[in-house]
Coordinates of C-alpha atoms and ligand atoms in Angstrom, one line a residue:
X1 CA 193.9 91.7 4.2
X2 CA 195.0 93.1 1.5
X3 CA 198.8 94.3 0.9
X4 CA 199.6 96.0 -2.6
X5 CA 203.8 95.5 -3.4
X6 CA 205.7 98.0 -5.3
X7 CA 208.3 96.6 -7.8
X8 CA 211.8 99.2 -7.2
X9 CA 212.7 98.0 -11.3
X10 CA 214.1 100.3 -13.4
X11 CA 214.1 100.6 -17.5
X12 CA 217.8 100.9 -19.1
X13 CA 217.6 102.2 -22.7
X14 CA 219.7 102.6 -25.1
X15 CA 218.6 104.9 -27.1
X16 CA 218.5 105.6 -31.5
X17 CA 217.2 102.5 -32.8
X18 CA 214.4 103.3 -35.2
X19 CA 211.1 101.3 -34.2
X20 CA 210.7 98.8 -37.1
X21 CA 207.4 96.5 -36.9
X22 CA 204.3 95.7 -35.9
X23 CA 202.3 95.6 -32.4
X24 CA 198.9 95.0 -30.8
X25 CA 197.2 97.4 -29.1
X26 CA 195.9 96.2 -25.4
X27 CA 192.4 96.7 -24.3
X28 CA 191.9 100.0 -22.8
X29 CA 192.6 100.6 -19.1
X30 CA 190.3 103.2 -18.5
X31 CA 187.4 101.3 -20.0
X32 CA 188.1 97.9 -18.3
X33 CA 188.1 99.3 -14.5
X34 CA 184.3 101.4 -14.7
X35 CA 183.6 97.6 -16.6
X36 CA 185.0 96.0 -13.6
X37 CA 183.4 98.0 -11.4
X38 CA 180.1 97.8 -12.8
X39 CA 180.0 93.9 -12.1
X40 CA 179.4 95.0 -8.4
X41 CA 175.4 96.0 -9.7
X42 CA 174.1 92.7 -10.5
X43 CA 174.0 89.4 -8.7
X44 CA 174.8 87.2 -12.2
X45 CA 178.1 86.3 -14.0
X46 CA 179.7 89.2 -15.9
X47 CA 182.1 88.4 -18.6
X48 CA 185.1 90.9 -19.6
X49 CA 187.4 89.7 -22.2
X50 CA 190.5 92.6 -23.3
X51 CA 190.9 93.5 -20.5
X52 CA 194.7 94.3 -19.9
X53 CA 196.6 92.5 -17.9
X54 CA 198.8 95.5 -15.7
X55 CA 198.6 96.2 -12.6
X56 CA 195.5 98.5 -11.8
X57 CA 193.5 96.1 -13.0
X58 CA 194.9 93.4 -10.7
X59 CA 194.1 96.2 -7.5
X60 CA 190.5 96.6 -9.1
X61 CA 190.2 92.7 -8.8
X62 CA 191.4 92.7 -5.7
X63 CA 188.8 95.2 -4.6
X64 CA 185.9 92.9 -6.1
X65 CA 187.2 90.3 -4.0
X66 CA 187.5 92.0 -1.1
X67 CA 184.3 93.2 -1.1
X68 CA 183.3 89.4 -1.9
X69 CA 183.2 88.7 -5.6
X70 CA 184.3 85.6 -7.4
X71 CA 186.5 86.6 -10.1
X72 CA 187.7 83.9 -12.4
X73 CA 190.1 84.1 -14.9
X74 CA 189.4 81.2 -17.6
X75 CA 192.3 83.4 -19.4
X76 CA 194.4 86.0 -18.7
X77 CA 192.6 88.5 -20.3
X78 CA 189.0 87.0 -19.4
X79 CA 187.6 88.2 -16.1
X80 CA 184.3 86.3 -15.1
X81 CA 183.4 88.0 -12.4
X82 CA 180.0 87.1 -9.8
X83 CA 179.1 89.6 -7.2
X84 CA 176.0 87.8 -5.8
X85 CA 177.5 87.2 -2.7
X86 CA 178.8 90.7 -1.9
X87 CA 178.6 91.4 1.8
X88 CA 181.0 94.6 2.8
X89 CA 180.2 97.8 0.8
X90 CA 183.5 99.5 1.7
X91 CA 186.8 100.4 -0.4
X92 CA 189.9 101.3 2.1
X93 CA 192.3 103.5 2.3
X94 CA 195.2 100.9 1.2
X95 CA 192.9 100.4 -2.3
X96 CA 192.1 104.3 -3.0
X97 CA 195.4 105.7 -2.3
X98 CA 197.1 103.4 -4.9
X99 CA 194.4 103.3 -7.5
X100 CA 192.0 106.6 -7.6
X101 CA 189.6 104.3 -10.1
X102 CA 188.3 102.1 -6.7
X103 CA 186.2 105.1 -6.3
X104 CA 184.5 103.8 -9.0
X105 CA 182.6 101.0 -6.7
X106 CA 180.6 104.2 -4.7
X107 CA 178.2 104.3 -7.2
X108 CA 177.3 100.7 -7.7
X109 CA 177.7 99.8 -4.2
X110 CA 175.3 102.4 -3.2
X111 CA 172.7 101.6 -6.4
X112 CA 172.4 98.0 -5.8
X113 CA 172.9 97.8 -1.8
X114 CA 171.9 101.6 -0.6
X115 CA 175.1 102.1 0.8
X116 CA 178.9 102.5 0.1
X117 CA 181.6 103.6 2.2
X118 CA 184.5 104.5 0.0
X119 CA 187.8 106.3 1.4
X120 CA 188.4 109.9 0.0
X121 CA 191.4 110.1 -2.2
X122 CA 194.1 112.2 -1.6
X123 CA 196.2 114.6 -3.8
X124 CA 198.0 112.8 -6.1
X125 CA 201.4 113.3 -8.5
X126 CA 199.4 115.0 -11.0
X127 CA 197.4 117.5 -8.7
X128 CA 194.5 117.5 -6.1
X129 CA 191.8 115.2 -7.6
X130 CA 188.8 116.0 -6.0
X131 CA 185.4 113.9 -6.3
X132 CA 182.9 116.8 -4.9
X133 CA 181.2 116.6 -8.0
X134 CA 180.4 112.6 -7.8
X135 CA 179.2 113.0 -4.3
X136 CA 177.1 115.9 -4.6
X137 CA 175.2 113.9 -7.9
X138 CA 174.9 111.3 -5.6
X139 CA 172.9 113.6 -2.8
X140 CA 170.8 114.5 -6.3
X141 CA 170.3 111.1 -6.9
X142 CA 168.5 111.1 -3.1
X143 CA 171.8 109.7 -1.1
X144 CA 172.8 111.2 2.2
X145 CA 176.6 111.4 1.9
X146 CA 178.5 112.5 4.7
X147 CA 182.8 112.2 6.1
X148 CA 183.9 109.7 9.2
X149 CA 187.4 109.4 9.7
X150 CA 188.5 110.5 6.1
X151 CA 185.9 107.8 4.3
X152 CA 183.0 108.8 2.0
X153 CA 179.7 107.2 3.5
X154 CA 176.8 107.6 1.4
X155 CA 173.6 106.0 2.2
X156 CA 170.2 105.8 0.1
X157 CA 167.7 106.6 2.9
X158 CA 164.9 104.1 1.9
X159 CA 167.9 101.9 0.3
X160 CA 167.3 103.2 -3.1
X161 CA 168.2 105.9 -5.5
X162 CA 165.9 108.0 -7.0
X163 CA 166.4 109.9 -10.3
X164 CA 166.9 113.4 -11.7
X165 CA 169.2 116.0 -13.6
X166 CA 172.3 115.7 -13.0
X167 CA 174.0 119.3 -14.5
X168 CA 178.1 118.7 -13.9
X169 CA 179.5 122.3 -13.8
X170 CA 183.2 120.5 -15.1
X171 CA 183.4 117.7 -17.3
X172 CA 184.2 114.6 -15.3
X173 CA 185.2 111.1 -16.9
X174 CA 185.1 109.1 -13.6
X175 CA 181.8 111.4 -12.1
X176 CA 180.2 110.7 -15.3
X177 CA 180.6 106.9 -15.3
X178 CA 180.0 106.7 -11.2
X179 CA 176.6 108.4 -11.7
X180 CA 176.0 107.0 -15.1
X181 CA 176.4 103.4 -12.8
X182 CA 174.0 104.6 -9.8
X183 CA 171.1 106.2 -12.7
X184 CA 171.0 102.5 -13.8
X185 CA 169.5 101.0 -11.0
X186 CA 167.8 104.1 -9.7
X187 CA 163.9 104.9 -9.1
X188 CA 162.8 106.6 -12.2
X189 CA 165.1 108.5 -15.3
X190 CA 167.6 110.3 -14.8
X191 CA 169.8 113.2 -16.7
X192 CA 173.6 114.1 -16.8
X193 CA 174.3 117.4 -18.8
X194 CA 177.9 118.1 -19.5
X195 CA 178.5 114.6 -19.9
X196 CA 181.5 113.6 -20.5
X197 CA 182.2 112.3 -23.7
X198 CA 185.1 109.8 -23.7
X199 CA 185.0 106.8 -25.9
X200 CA 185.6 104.8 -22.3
X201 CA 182.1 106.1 -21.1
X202 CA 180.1 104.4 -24.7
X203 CA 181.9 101.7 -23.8
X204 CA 180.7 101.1 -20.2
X205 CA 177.3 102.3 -21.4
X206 CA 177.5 99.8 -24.0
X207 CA 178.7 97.1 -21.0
X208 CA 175.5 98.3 -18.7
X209 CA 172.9 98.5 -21.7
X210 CA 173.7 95.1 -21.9
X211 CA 173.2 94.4 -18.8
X212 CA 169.3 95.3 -18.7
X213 CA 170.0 98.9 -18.4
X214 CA 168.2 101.7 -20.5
X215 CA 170.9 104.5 -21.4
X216 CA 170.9 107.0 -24.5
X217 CA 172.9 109.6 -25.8
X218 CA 176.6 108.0 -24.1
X219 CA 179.3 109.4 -25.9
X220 CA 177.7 112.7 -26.3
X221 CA 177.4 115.7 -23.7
X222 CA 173.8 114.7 -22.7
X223 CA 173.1 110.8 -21.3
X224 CA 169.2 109.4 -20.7
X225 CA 168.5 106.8 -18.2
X226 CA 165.7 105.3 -17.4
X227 CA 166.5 103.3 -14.0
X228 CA 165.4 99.9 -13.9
X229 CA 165.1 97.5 -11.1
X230 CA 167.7 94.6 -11.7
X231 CA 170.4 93.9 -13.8
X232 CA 171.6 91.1 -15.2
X233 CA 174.4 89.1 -16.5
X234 CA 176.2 90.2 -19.5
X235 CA 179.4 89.7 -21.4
X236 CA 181.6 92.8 -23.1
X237 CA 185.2 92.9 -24.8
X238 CA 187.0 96.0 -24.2
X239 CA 187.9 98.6 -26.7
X240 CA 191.5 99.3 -27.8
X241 CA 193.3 101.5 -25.2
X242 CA 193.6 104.8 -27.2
X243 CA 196.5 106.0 -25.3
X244 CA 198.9 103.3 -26.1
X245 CA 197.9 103.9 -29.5
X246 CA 199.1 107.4 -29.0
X247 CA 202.0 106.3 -27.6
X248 CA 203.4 104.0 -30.0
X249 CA 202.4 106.5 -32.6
X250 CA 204.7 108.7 -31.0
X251 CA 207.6 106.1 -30.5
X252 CA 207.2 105.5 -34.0
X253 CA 207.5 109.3 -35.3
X254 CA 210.2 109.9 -32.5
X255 CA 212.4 107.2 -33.5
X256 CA 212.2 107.9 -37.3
X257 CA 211.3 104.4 -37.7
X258 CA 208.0 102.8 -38.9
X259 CA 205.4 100.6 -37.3
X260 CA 202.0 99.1 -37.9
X261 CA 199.5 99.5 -35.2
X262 CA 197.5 96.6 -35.1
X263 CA 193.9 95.9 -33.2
X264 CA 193.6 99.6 -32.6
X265 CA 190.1 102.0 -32.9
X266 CA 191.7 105.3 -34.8
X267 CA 187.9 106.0 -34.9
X268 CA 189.0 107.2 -30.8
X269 CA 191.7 109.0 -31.5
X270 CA 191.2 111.5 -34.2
X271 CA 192.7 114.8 -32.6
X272 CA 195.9 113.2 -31.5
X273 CA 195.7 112.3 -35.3
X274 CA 195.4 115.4 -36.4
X275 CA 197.5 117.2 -34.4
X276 CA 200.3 114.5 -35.4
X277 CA 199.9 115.0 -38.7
X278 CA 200.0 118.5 -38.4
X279 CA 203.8 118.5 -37.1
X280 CA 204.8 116.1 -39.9
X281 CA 203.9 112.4 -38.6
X282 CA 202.5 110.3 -41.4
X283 CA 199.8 108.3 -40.7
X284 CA 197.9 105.8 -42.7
X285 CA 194.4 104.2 -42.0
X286 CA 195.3 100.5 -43.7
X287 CA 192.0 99.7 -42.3
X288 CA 189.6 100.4 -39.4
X289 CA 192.0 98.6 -36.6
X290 CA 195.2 99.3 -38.1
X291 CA 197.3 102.3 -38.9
X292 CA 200.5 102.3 -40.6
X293 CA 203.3 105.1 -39.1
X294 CA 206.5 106.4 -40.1
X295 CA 208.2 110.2 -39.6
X296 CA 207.7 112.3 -42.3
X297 CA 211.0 112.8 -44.6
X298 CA 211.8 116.5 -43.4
X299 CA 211.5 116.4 -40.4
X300 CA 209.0 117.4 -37.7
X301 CA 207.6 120.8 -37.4
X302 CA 206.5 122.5 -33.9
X303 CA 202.8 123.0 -33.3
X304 CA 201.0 124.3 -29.8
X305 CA 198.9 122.2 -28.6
X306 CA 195.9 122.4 -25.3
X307 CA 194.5 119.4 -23.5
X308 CA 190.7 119.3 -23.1
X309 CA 188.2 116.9 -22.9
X310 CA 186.9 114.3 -25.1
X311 CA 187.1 114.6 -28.3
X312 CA 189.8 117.3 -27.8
X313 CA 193.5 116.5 -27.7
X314 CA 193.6 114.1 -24.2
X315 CA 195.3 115.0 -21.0
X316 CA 196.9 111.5 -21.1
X317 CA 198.8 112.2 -24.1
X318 CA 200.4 115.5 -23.3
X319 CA 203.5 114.1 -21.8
X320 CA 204.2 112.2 -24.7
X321 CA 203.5 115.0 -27.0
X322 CA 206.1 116.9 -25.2
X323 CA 208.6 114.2 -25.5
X324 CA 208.0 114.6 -29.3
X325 CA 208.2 118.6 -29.6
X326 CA 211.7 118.1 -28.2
X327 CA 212.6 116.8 -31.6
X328 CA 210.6 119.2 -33.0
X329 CA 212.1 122.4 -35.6
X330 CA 210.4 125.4 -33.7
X331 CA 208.8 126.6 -30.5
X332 CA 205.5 125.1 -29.4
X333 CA 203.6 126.2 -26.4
X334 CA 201.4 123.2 -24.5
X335 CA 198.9 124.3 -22.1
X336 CA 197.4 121.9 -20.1
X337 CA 193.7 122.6 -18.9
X338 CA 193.0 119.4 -17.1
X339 CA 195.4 118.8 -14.3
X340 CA 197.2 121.0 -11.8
X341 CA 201.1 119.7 -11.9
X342 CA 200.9 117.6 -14.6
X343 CA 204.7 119.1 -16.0
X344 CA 206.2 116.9 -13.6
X345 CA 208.2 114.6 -16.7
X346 CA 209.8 118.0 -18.3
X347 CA 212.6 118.4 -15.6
X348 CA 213.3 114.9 -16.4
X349 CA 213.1 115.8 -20.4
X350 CA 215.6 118.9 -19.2
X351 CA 218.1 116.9 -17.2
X352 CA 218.1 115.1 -21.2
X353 CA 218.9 117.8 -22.7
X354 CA 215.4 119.5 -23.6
X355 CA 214.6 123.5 -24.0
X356 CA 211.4 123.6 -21.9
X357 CA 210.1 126.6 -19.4
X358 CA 207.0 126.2 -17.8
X359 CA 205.2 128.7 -16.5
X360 CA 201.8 128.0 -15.0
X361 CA 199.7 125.4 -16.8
X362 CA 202.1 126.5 -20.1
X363 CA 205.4 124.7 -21.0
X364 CA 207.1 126.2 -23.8
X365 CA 209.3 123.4 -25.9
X366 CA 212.4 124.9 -28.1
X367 CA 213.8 122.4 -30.5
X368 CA 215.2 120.6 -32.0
X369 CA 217.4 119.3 -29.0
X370 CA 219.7 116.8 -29.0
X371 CA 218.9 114.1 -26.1
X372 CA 221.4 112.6 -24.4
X373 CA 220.8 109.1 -22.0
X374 CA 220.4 110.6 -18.1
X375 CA 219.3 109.0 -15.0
X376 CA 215.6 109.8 -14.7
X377 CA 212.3 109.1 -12.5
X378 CA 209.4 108.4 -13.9
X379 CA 206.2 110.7 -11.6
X380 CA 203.2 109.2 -13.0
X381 CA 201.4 106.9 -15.8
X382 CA 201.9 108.8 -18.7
X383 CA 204.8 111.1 -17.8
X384 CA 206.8 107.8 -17.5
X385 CA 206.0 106.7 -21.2
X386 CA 206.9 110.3 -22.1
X387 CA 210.5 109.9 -21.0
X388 CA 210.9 105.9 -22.7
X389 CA 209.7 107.2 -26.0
X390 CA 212.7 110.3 -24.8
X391 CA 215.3 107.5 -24.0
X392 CA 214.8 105.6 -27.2
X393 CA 215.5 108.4 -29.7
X394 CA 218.6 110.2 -26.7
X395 CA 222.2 109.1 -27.7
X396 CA 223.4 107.0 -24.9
X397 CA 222.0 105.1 -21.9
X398 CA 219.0 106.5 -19.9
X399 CA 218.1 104.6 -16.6
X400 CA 214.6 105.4 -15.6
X401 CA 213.2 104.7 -12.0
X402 CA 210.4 103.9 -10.0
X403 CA 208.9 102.9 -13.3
X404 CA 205.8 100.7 -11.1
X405 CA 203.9 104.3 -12.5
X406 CA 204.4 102.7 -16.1
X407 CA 203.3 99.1 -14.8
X408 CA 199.7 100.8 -13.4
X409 CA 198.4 101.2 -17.4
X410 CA 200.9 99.6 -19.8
X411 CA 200.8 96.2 -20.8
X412 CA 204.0 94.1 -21.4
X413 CA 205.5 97.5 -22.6
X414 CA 209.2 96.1 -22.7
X415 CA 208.1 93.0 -24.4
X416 CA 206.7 95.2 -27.1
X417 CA 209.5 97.8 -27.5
X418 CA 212.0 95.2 -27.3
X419 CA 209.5 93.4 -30.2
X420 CA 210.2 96.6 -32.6
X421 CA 213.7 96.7 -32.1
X422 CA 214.0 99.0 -28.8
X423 CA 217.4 98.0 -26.8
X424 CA 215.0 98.4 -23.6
X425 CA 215.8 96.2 -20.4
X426 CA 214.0 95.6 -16.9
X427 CA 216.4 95.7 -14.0
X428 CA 214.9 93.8 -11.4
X429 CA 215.1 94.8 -7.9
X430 CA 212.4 93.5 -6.2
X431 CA 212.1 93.4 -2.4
X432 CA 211.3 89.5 -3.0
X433 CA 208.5 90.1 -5.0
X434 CA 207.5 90.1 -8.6
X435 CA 205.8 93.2 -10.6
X436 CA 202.6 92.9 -12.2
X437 CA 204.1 93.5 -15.3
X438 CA 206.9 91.1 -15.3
X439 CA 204.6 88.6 -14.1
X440 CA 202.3 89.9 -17.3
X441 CA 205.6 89.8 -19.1
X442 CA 206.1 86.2 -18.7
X443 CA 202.5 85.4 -19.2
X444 CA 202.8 86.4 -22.7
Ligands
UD1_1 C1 191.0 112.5 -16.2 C2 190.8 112.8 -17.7 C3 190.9 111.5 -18.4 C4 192.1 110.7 -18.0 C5 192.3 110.6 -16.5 C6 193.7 110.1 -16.1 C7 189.6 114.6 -18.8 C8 188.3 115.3 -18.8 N1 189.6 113.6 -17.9 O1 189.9 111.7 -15.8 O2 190.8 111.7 -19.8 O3 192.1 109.4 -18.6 O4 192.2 111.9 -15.9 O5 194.7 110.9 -16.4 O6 190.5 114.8 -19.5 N2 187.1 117.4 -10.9 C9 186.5 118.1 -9.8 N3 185.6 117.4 -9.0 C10 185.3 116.1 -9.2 C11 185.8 115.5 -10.3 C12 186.7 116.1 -11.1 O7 186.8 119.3 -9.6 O8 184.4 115.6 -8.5 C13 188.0 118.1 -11.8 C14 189.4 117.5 -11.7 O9 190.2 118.0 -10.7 C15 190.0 117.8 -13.1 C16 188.7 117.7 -14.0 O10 187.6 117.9 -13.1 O11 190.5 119.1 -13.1 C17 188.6 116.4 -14.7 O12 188.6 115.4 -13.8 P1 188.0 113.9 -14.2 O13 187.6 113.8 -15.6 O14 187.1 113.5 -13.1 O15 189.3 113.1 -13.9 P2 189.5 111.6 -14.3 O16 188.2 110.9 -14.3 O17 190.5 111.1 -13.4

């Protein structure tokens, strides 16, 4: 039985120390849980290595043994995982309602074994997140999906998939990788238009191709694949998690400090780049994994920005961005075109001090403002690193709770603040257990 824990610590920061240093990107957290997930298609050994050690990734592993996997960790960022003896094809409640990514083991559970029962995720901090568009590729692909009790059940009536065009009318990251996983093992070739074209989903193609499977065209809007009838074992190191590059890019330009950015792919990142160079940031390629950053000398200018898909200006960076326009000379208007509710860390940015009105999927940022330490709550992934990277450059002492949201994607993040100067703290109140990221923490 499986019982996730969630750590009550809080960050204290105190803020206006300028980031001074270097620090080593993680592997990517969106990349390493499709990876993950796509161990469940083949009976052989499947070696990850980068994969980062926070806490979704220890639910993910969880769910592979739960279903019955072996995962062995040789080291801490090495997952060896062995799904030949895999006898339950079902992800609960418990798993999906703290991790959306478990729906990520419908598609492989239902390629390799004809059937998958995986429990429909709710709405979430940042908005309803449906998964219509997975399920009904998956009735294209030939499965009978149907709803008991609040579960997804899909079945593959003569235990197999069989392939075809798959035409998403949104662009979908985790659709594009669940079907992308079925097409492998399916009967016959199979087509997804309107791809999406996230660096996470070459990755995993990359991961499957290597596998035995037959994909073209990931990483672009159209993806070939020929089905095949097995795959095999296979081993893969993650790519650099783009986002926490973003995010120390900010912490870098928001602190007026300087930092190298080490084992990084800018390569993945090129309109956050942009768009940060645009407002002032300066940003040097030293080489293809590292990038040099300091603040430019006058001072940041304000610049609108609109989150689309890949390779347009991410979703998972707008909270940080917004943390940044604070300190910005101007008025910038963000739309966000992904997620419903996805404003959430901007009262928080307010309560600091920040000019910011949102209306609709628009939040309009006056600055400069000066930021002053506040208690805060962190609502989700990325809107918690918005307001750290706030509480390092606010005067004062910022307490920030329920920060188990930062834990889900960011690896060791005190360690590495703390490493570039940031007076950043853990206050530990566990109900008698440890967090995934202290425990990662320590491990370090
Ligand atoms: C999204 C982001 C991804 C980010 C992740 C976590 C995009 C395109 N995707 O991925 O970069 O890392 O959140 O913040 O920026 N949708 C449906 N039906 C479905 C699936 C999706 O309507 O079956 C809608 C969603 O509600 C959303 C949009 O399509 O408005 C994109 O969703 P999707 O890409 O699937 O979300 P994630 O995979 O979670």
């Amino acid at each position: 039985m499986l019982h996730l824990r969630v750590s009550m610590d809080k960050f204290l920061v105190r803020g206006g120390n300028p980031l001074r240093g270097k620090v080593e990107i993680s592997g990517a957290k969106n990349s390493a849980l499709p990876c993950l997930a796509a161990t469940l298609l083949t009976a052989e050994t499947v070696t990850l290595h980068n994969v980062p050690y926070v806490k979704d990734l220890i639910t993910q592993r969880r769910l592979l043994e739960d279903l019955g996997a072996t995962v062995l960790t040789p080291e801490l960022r090495t997952h060896k995982v062995n799904a030949g003896n895999v006898q339950i094809f079902e992800a609960p409640y418990e798993l999906v309602k703290t991790m959306r990514a478990s729906v990520l083991a419908l598609g492989p559970l239902l390629a390799r074994f004809g059937q998958a029962k995986v429990s429909l995720p709710g709405g979430c901090a940042i908005g309803t997140r449906p998964i219509d568009l997975h399920l009904k590729a998956f009735e294209q692909l030939g499965a009978t999906v149907s709803l008991e009790a609040g579960d997804v059940v899909a079945r593959a009536p003569k235990g197999r998939l069989v392939g075809n065009t798959i035409d998403f009318e949104k662009v979908t990251v985790t659709g594009t990788e669940n079907v992308m996983m079925a097409a492998s093992l399916a009967n016959g070739k199979s087509t997804i238009n309107n791809a999406a074209e996230e660096p996470e989903i070459e990755d995993l193609a990359e991961l499957l191709n290597k596998m035995g499977a037959r994909i073209k065209g990931a990483g672009t809007s159209v993806i070939e694949i020929e089905g095949v009838d097995a795959l095999g074992g296979a081993e893969h190191t993650i790519i650099p998690d783009r986002i926490e590059t973003g995010t120390f890019i900010v912490a870098a330009a928001i602190t007026n400090g300087e930092i190298e950015i080490k084992s990084c792919m800018p390569e993945h990142l090129t309109a956050v780049i942009k768009k940060l160079r645009e407002v002032g940031v300066e940003i040097e390629e030293l080489n293809q994994s590292t990038l040099l950053v300091r603040c430019c000398p006058g001072g940041l200018t304000s610049k609108d920005m609109m989150t689309e898909p890949h390779p347009n200006f991410p979703t998972d960076m707008q909270a940080q961005y917004m943390a940044l326009m604070t300190q910005a000379e101007g008025t910038s208007t963000i739309t966000e075109t992904i997620f419903e509710n996805r404003f959430m860390h901007a009262s928080e940015l307010i309560r600091m001090g920040a000019d910011i009105q949102i209306s609709g999927n628009h939040a309009v940022v006056k600055g400069k403002t000066r930021l002053m330490g506040a208690p805060i709550i962190a609502s989700d992934l990325r809107a918690s690193a918005s307001l750290v990277l706030a509480a390092l450059c606010a005067e004062g002492e910022t307490t920030i709770d329920r920060v188990y949201h930062i834990d889900r994607g960011y690896e060791t993040i005190v360690r590495k603040f703390r490493s570039l100067g940031a007076d950043i703290t853990r206050i530990t109140e566990s109900l008698g257990t440890g967090s995934a990221a202290q425990a990662g923490e320590a491990a370090k």
